[in-house]
Amino acid sequence: MFHYIWPLAVIVFSNTLYQICAKGIPPQMNTYASMTVTYGVATLFSALAFFVTSKGGNLLKEFSLANWATVVLGIVITGLEVGFIFAYKAGWKVSTLSTVANGLVAIALIFVAMIGYHEAISLTKIAGILLCLAGLWLINK
């Protein structure tokens, strides 16, 4: 069960710190300069983590396995982070931005799962969509 739970704990912990950090970017700092520093640190940390977890691994060989998803993910992550930083600079509150964004993502992913991955949509999922929409309405009221 631990192998199922620990990744979720890492996501929750990291996403919480992520929101704190994104809100803490100085408003006068250029968002893209901030992202350059962020990705420089992320690159170094990722390379270090690769070598720690892959005894004798060949990083260049791993690079050759990258496909379109790896490249597009880099672009998408940049959009995600820039979106959050600009939203905080625009005045969104930490207590609502992530909740609203993730609620909308959850709704979108139900349709992605149904159309792109042929996952069944049930009455329970429809009820979940309605609850998400109600929650989003309440949060923004």
mmCIF file with all atom_site columns, C-alpha atoms in Angstrom:
data_model
loop_
_atom_site.group_PDB
_atom_site.id
_atom_site.type_symbol
_atom_site.label_atom_id
_atom_site.label_alt_id
_atom_site.label_comp_id
_atom_site.label_asym_id
_atom_site.label_entity_id
_atom_site.label_seq_id
_atom_site.pdbx_PDB_ins_code
_atom_site.Cartn_x
_atom_site.Cartn_y
_atom_site.Cartn_z
_atom_site.occupancy
_atom_site.B_iso_or_equiv
_atom_site.pdbx_formal_charge
_atom_site.auth_seq_id
_atom_site.auth_comp_id
_atom_site.auth_asym_id
_atom_site.auth_atom_id
_atom_site.pdbx_PDB_model_num
ATOM 1   C CA . MET A 1 1   ? 0.000   0.000  0.000   1.00 0.00 ? 1   MET A CA 1
ATOM 2   C CA . PHE A 1 2   ? 2.933   2.351  0.701   1.00 0.00 ? 2   PHE A CA 1
ATOM 3   C CA . HIS A 1 3   ? 3.983   2.277  -2.982  1.00 0.00 ? 3   HIS A CA 1
ATOM 4   C CA . TYR A 1 4   ? 0.487   3.552  -3.824  1.00 0.00 ? 4   TYR A CA 1
ATOM 5   C CA . ILE A 1 5   ? 0.329   6.300  -1.188  1.00 0.00 ? 5   ILE A CA 1
ATOM 6   C CA . TRP A 1 6   ? 3.825   7.818  -1.173  1.00 0.00 ? 6   TRP A CA 1
ATOM 7   C CA . PRO A 1 7   ? 3.583   9.337  -4.687  1.00 0.00 ? 7   PRO A CA 1
ATOM 8   C CA . LEU A 1 8   ? 0.336   11.051 -3.675  1.00 0.00 ? 8   LEU A CA 1
ATOM 9   C CA . ALA A 1 9   ? 2.016   12.420 -0.548  1.00 0.00 ? 9   ALA A CA 1
ATOM 10  C CA . VAL A 1 10  ? 4.890   13.757 -2.680  1.00 0.00 ? 10  VAL A CA 1
ATOM 11  C CA . ILE A 1 11  ? 2.386   15.407 -5.056  1.00 0.00 ? 11  ILE A CA 1
ATOM 12  C CA . VAL A 1 12  ? 0.422   17.044 -2.239  1.00 0.00 ? 12  VAL A CA 1
ATOM 13  C CA . PHE A 1 13  ? 3.552   18.219 -0.410  1.00 0.00 ? 13  PHE A CA 1
ATOM 14  C CA . SER A 1 14  ? 5.241   19.455 -3.581  1.00 0.00 ? 14  SER A CA 1
ATOM 15  C CA . ASN A 1 15  ? 2.128   21.148 -4.939  1.00 0.00 ? 15  ASN A CA 1
ATOM 16  C CA . THR A 1 16  ? 1.612   22.932 -1.625  1.00 0.00 ? 16  THR A CA 1
ATOM 17  C CA . LEU A 1 17  ? 5.189   24.239 -1.667  1.00 0.00 ? 17  LEU A CA 1
ATOM 18  C CA . TYR A 1 18  ? 4.826   24.996 -5.382  1.00 0.00 ? 18  TYR A CA 1
ATOM 19  C CA . GLN A 1 19  ? 1.864   27.310 -4.717  1.00 0.00 ? 19  GLN A CA 1
ATOM 20  C CA . ILE A 1 20  ? 3.738   29.050 -1.885  1.00 0.00 ? 20  ILE A CA 1
ATOM 21  C CA . CYS A 1 21  ? 6.779   29.556 -4.122  1.00 0.00 ? 21  CYS A CA 1
ATOM 22  C CA . ALA A 1 22  ? 4.740   30.699 -7.131  1.00 0.00 ? 22  ALA A CA 1
ATOM 23  C CA . LYS A 1 23  ? 2.959   33.259 -4.935  1.00 0.00 ? 23  LYS A CA 1
ATOM 24  C CA . GLY A 1 24  ? 6.344   34.324 -3.513  1.00 0.00 ? 24  GLY A CA 1
ATOM 25  C CA . ILE A 1 25  ? 7.953   35.255 -6.854  1.00 0.00 ? 25  ILE A CA 1
ATOM 26  C CA . PRO A 1 26  ? 8.713   38.981 -6.595  1.00 0.00 ? 26  PRO A CA 1
ATOM 27  C CA . PRO A 1 27  ? 6.053   40.888 -8.575  1.00 0.00 ? 27  PRO A CA 1
ATOM 28  C CA . GLN A 1 28  ? 8.690   43.097 -10.166 1.00 0.00 ? 28  GLN A CA 1
ATOM 29  C CA . MET A 1 29  ? 10.737  40.105 -11.415 1.00 0.00 ? 29  MET A CA 1
ATOM 30  C CA . ASN A 1 30  ? 10.233  39.081 -15.019 1.00 0.00 ? 30  ASN A CA 1
ATOM 31  C CA . THR A 1 31  ? 8.308   35.804 -14.931 1.00 0.00 ? 31  THR A CA 1
ATOM 32  C CA . TYR A 1 32  ? 10.449  34.220 -17.628 1.00 0.00 ? 32  TYR A CA 1
ATOM 33  C CA . ALA A 1 33  ? 13.696  35.166 -15.872 1.00 0.00 ? 33  ALA A CA 1
ATOM 34  C CA . SER A 1 34  ? 12.288  33.499 -12.780 1.00 0.00 ? 34  SER A CA 1
ATOM 35  C CA . MET A 1 35  ? 11.440  30.407 -14.819 1.00 0.00 ? 35  MET A CA 1
ATOM 36  C CA . THR A 1 36  ? 14.983  30.299 -16.205 1.00 0.00 ? 36  THR A CA 1
ATOM 37  C CA . VAL A 1 37  ? 16.376  30.111 -12.673 1.00 0.00 ? 37  VAL A CA 1
ATOM 38  C CA . THR A 1 38  ? 13.704  27.584 -11.697 1.00 0.00 ? 38  THR A CA 1
ATOM 39  C CA . TYR A 1 39  ? 14.477  25.285 -14.615 1.00 0.00 ? 39  TYR A CA 1
ATOM 40  C CA . GLY A 1 40  ? 18.218  25.588 -14.089 1.00 0.00 ? 40  GLY A CA 1
ATOM 41  C CA . VAL A 1 41  ? 17.748  24.327 -10.536 1.00 0.00 ? 41  VAL A CA 1
ATOM 42  C CA . ALA A 1 42  ? 15.294  21.668 -11.732 1.00 0.00 ? 42  ALA A CA 1
ATOM 43  C CA . THR A 1 43  ? 17.783  20.464 -14.352 1.00 0.00 ? 43  THR A CA 1
ATOM 44  C CA . LEU A 1 44  ? 20.559  20.109 -11.796 1.00 0.00 ? 44  LEU A CA 1
ATOM 45  C CA . PHE A 1 45  ? 18.261  18.414 -9.276  1.00 0.00 ? 45  PHE A CA 1
ATOM 46  C CA . SER A 1 46  ? 16.882  16.017 -11.906 1.00 0.00 ? 46  SER A CA 1
ATOM 47  C CA . ALA A 1 47  ? 20.362  15.068 -13.119 1.00 0.00 ? 47  ALA A CA 1
ATOM 48  C CA . LEU A 1 48  ? 21.500  14.462 -9.546  1.00 0.00 ? 48  LEU A CA 1
ATOM 49  C CA . ALA A 1 49  ? 18.391  12.369 -8.831  1.00 0.00 ? 49  ALA A CA 1
ATOM 50  C CA . PHE A 1 50  ? 19.043  10.344 -12.014 1.00 0.00 ? 50  PHE A CA 1
ATOM 51  C CA . PHE A 1 51  ? 22.572  9.455  -10.939 1.00 0.00 ? 51  PHE A CA 1
ATOM 52  C CA . VAL A 1 52  ? 21.487  8.667  -7.369  1.00 0.00 ? 52  VAL A CA 1
ATOM 53  C CA . THR A 1 53  ? 18.672  6.365  -8.503  1.00 0.00 ? 53  THR A CA 1
ATOM 54  C CA . SER A 1 54  ? 20.369  4.810  -11.564 1.00 0.00 ? 54  SER A CA 1
ATOM 55  C CA . LYS A 1 55  ? 23.618  3.226  -10.487 1.00 0.00 ? 55  LYS A CA 1
ATOM 56  C CA . GLY A 1 56  ? 25.797  3.247  -13.594 1.00 0.00 ? 56  GLY A CA 1
ATOM 57  C CA . GLY A 1 57  ? 22.986  4.727  -15.709 1.00 0.00 ? 57  GLY A CA 1
ATOM 58  C CA . ASN A 1 58  ? 23.761  6.519  -18.942 1.00 0.00 ? 58  ASN A CA 1
ATOM 59  C CA . LEU A 1 59  ? 21.952  9.843  -19.076 1.00 0.00 ? 59  LEU A CA 1
ATOM 60  C CA . LEU A 1 60  ? 22.681  10.364 -22.787 1.00 0.00 ? 60  LEU A CA 1
ATOM 61  C CA . LYS A 1 61  ? 21.230  6.937  -23.571 1.00 0.00 ? 61  LYS A CA 1
ATOM 62  C CA . GLU A 1 62  ? 18.109  7.885  -21.619 1.00 0.00 ? 62  GLU A CA 1
ATOM 63  C CA . PHE A 1 63  ? 17.835  11.115 -23.617 1.00 0.00 ? 63  PHE A CA 1
ATOM 64  C CA . SER A 1 64  ? 17.664  9.023  -26.790 1.00 0.00 ? 64  SER A CA 1
ATOM 65  C CA . LEU A 1 65  ? 14.477  7.398  -25.472 1.00 0.00 ? 65  LEU A CA 1
ATOM 66  C CA . ALA A 1 66  ? 12.629  10.716 -25.260 1.00 0.00 ? 66  ALA A CA 1
ATOM 67  C CA . ASN A 1 67  ? 9.617   11.111 -27.529 1.00 0.00 ? 67  ASN A CA 1
ATOM 68  C CA . TRP A 1 68  ? 7.208   13.927 -28.367 1.00 0.00 ? 68  TRP A CA 1
ATOM 69  C CA . ALA A 1 69  ? 5.579   13.714 -24.925 1.00 0.00 ? 69  ALA A CA 1
ATOM 70  C CA . THR A 1 70  ? 8.831   14.583 -23.142 1.00 0.00 ? 70  THR A CA 1
ATOM 71  C CA . VAL A 1 71  ? 9.337   17.687 -25.283 1.00 0.00 ? 71  VAL A CA 1
ATOM 72  C CA . VAL A 1 72  ? 5.711   18.813 -25.134 1.00 0.00 ? 72  VAL A CA 1
ATOM 73  C CA . LEU A 1 73  ? 5.675   18.244 -21.359 1.00 0.00 ? 73  LEU A CA 1
ATOM 74  C CA . GLY A 1 74  ? 8.468   20.808 -21.021 1.00 0.00 ? 74  GLY A CA 1
ATOM 75  C CA . ILE A 1 75  ? 6.378   23.350 -22.923 1.00 0.00 ? 75  ILE A CA 1
ATOM 76  C CA . VAL A 1 76  ? 3.211   22.471 -21.009 1.00 0.00 ? 76  VAL A CA 1
ATOM 77  C CA . ILE A 1 77  ? 4.904   22.683 -17.616 1.00 0.00 ? 77  ILE A CA 1
ATOM 78  C CA . THR A 1 78  ? 6.221   26.119 -18.553 1.00 0.00 ? 78  THR A CA 1
ATOM 79  C CA . GLY A 1 79  ? 2.672   27.202 -19.459 1.00 0.00 ? 79  GLY A CA 1
ATOM 80  C CA . LEU A 1 80  ? 1.329   25.775 -16.212 1.00 0.00 ? 80  LEU A CA 1
ATOM 81  C CA . GLU A 1 81  ? 3.880   27.547 -14.072 1.00 0.00 ? 81  GLU A CA 1
ATOM 82  C CA . VAL A 1 82  ? 3.717   30.838 -15.968 1.00 0.00 ? 82  VAL A CA 1
ATOM 83  C CA . GLY A 1 83  ? -0.080  30.726 -15.721 1.00 0.00 ? 83  GLY A CA 1
ATOM 84  C CA . PHE A 1 84  ? 0.060   30.337 -11.945 1.00 0.00 ? 84  PHE A CA 1
ATOM 85  C CA . ILE A 1 85  ? 2.682   33.062 -11.526 1.00 0.00 ? 85  ILE A CA 1
ATOM 86  C CA . PHE A 1 86  ? 0.754   35.537 -13.694 1.00 0.00 ? 86  PHE A CA 1
ATOM 87  C CA . ALA A 1 87  ? -2.500  34.637 -11.907 1.00 0.00 ? 87  ALA A CA 1
ATOM 88  C CA . TYR A 1 88  ? -0.918  35.369 -8.521  1.00 0.00 ? 88  TYR A CA 1
ATOM 89  C CA . LYS A 1 89  ? 0.517   38.617 -9.871  1.00 0.00 ? 89  LYS A CA 1
ATOM 90  C CA . ALA A 1 90  ? -3.009  39.478 -11.074 1.00 0.00 ? 90  ALA A CA 1
ATOM 91  C CA . GLY A 1 91  ? -4.342  39.085 -7.535  1.00 0.00 ? 91  GLY A CA 1
ATOM 92  C CA . TRP A 1 92  ? -5.642  35.521 -7.220  1.00 0.00 ? 92  TRP A CA 1
ATOM 93  C CA . LYS A 1 93  ? -5.575  34.192 -3.677  1.00 0.00 ? 93  LYS A CA 1
ATOM 94  C CA . VAL A 1 94  ? -3.590  31.085 -2.694  1.00 0.00 ? 94  VAL A CA 1
ATOM 95  C CA . SER A 1 95  ? -6.741  29.682 -1.083  1.00 0.00 ? 95  SER A CA 1
ATOM 96  C CA . THR A 1 96  ? -8.737  29.724 -4.320  1.00 0.00 ? 96  THR A CA 1
ATOM 97  C CA . LEU A 1 97  ? -6.526  29.655 -7.412  1.00 0.00 ? 97  LEU A CA 1
ATOM 98  C CA . SER A 1 98  ? -5.325  26.072 -7.146  1.00 0.00 ? 98  SER A CA 1
ATOM 99  C CA . THR A 1 99  ? -8.761  24.818 -6.127  1.00 0.00 ? 99  THR A CA 1
ATOM 100 C CA . VAL A 1 100 ? -10.477 26.512 -9.061  1.00 0.00 ? 100 VAL A CA 1
ATOM 101 C CA . ALA A 1 101 ? -7.793  25.466 -11.548 1.00 0.00 ? 101 ALA A CA 1
ATOM 102 C CA . ASN A 1 102 ? -7.668  21.858 -10.346 1.00 0.00 ? 102 ASN A CA 1
ATOM 103 C CA . GLY A 1 103 ? -11.466 21.590 -10.275 1.00 0.00 ? 103 GLY A CA 1
ATOM 104 C CA . LEU A 1 104 ? -11.609 22.698 -13.896 1.00 0.00 ? 104 LEU A CA 1
ATOM 105 C CA . VAL A 1 105 ? -8.757  20.335 -14.807 1.00 0.00 ? 105 VAL A CA 1
ATOM 106 C CA . ALA A 1 106 ? -10.616 17.446 -13.133 1.00 0.00 ? 106 ALA A CA 1
ATOM 107 C CA . ILE A 1 107 ? -13.686 18.198 -15.224 1.00 0.00 ? 107 ILE A CA 1
ATOM 108 C CA . ALA A 1 108 ? -11.648 18.480 -18.422 1.00 0.00 ? 108 ALA A CA 1
ATOM 109 C CA . LEU A 1 109 ? -9.834  15.200 -17.704 1.00 0.00 ? 109 LEU A CA 1
ATOM 110 C CA . ILE A 1 110 ? -13.088 13.288 -17.410 1.00 0.00 ? 110 ILE A CA 1
ATOM 111 C CA . PHE A 1 111 ? -13.808 14.208 -21.024 1.00 0.00 ? 111 PHE A CA 1
ATOM 112 C CA . VAL A 1 112 ? -10.204 13.539 -22.096 1.00 0.00 ? 112 VAL A CA 1
ATOM 113 C CA . ALA A 1 113 ? -10.402 10.112 -20.456 1.00 0.00 ? 113 ALA A CA 1
ATOM 114 C CA . MET A 1 114 ? -13.705 9.362  -22.141 1.00 0.00 ? 114 MET A CA 1
ATOM 115 C CA . ILE A 1 115 ? -12.715 10.548 -25.630 1.00 0.00 ? 115 ILE A CA 1
ATOM 116 C CA . GLY A 1 116 ? -8.981  9.843  -25.726 1.00 0.00 ? 116 GLY A CA 1
ATOM 117 C CA . TYR A 1 117 ? -8.718  6.741  -23.556 1.00 0.00 ? 117 TYR A CA 1
ATOM 118 C CA . HIS A 1 118 ? -12.210 5.250  -23.972 1.00 0.00 ? 118 HIS A CA 1
ATOM 119 C CA . GLU A 1 119 ? -12.852 5.250  -20.216 1.00 0.00 ? 119 GLU A CA 1
ATOM 120 C CA . ALA A 1 120 ? -16.490 4.899  -19.293 1.00 0.00 ? 120 ALA A CA 1
ATOM 121 C CA . ILE A 1 121 ? -18.337 7.887  -17.884 1.00 0.00 ? 121 ILE A CA 1
ATOM 122 C CA . SER A 1 122 ? -20.730 6.867  -15.144 1.00 0.00 ? 122 SER A CA 1
ATOM 123 C CA . LEU A 1 123 ? -23.491 8.576  -13.261 1.00 0.00 ? 123 LEU A CA 1
ATOM 124 C CA . THR A 1 124 ? -21.052 8.888  -10.358 1.00 0.00 ? 124 THR A CA 1
ATOM 125 C CA . LYS A 1 125 ? -18.609 10.811 -12.567 1.00 0.00 ? 125 LYS A CA 1
ATOM 126 C CA . ILE A 1 126 ? -21.403 13.028 -13.843 1.00 0.00 ? 126 ILE A CA 1
ATOM 127 C CA . ALA A 1 127 ? -22.393 13.700 -10.228 1.00 0.00 ? 127 ALA A CA 1
ATOM 128 C CA . GLY A 1 128 ? -18.737 14.507 -9.506  1.00 0.00 ? 128 GLY A CA 1
ATOM 129 C CA . ILE A 1 129 ? -18.675 17.006 -12.368 1.00 0.00 ? 129 ILE A CA 1
ATOM 130 C CA . LEU A 1 130 ? -21.795 18.670 -10.990 1.00 0.00 ? 130 LEU A CA 1
ATOM 131 C CA . LEU A 1 131 ? -20.286 18.773 -7.501  1.00 0.00 ? 131 LEU A CA 1
ATOM 132 C CA . CYS A 1 132 ? -17.075 20.295 -8.893  1.00 0.00 ? 132 CYS A CA 1
ATOM 133 C CA . LEU A 1 133 ? -19.078 22.951 -10.708 1.00 0.00 ? 133 LEU A CA 1
ATOM 134 C CA . ALA A 1 134 ? -21.099 23.680 -7.566  1.00 0.00 ? 134 ALA A CA 1
ATOM 135 C CA . GLY A 1 135 ? -17.899 23.893 -5.551  1.00 0.00 ? 135 GLY A CA 1
ATOM 136 C CA . LEU A 1 136 ? -16.305 26.249 -8.064  1.00 0.00 ? 136 LEU A CA 1
ATOM 137 C CA . TRP A 1 137 ? -19.390 28.433 -7.932  1.00 0.00 ? 137 TRP A CA 1
ATOM 138 C CA . LEU A 1 138 ? -19.312 28.490 -4.105  1.00 0.00 ? 138 LEU A CA 1
ATOM 139 C CA . ILE A 1 139 ? -15.584 29.271 -3.953  1.00 0.00 ? 139 ILE A CA 1
ATOM 140 C CA . ASN A 1 140 ? -15.953 32.197 -6.332  1.00 0.00 ? 140 ASN A CA 1
ATOM 141 C CA . LYS A 1 141 ? -19.169 33.568 -4.796  1.00 0.00 ? 141 LYS A CA 1
#
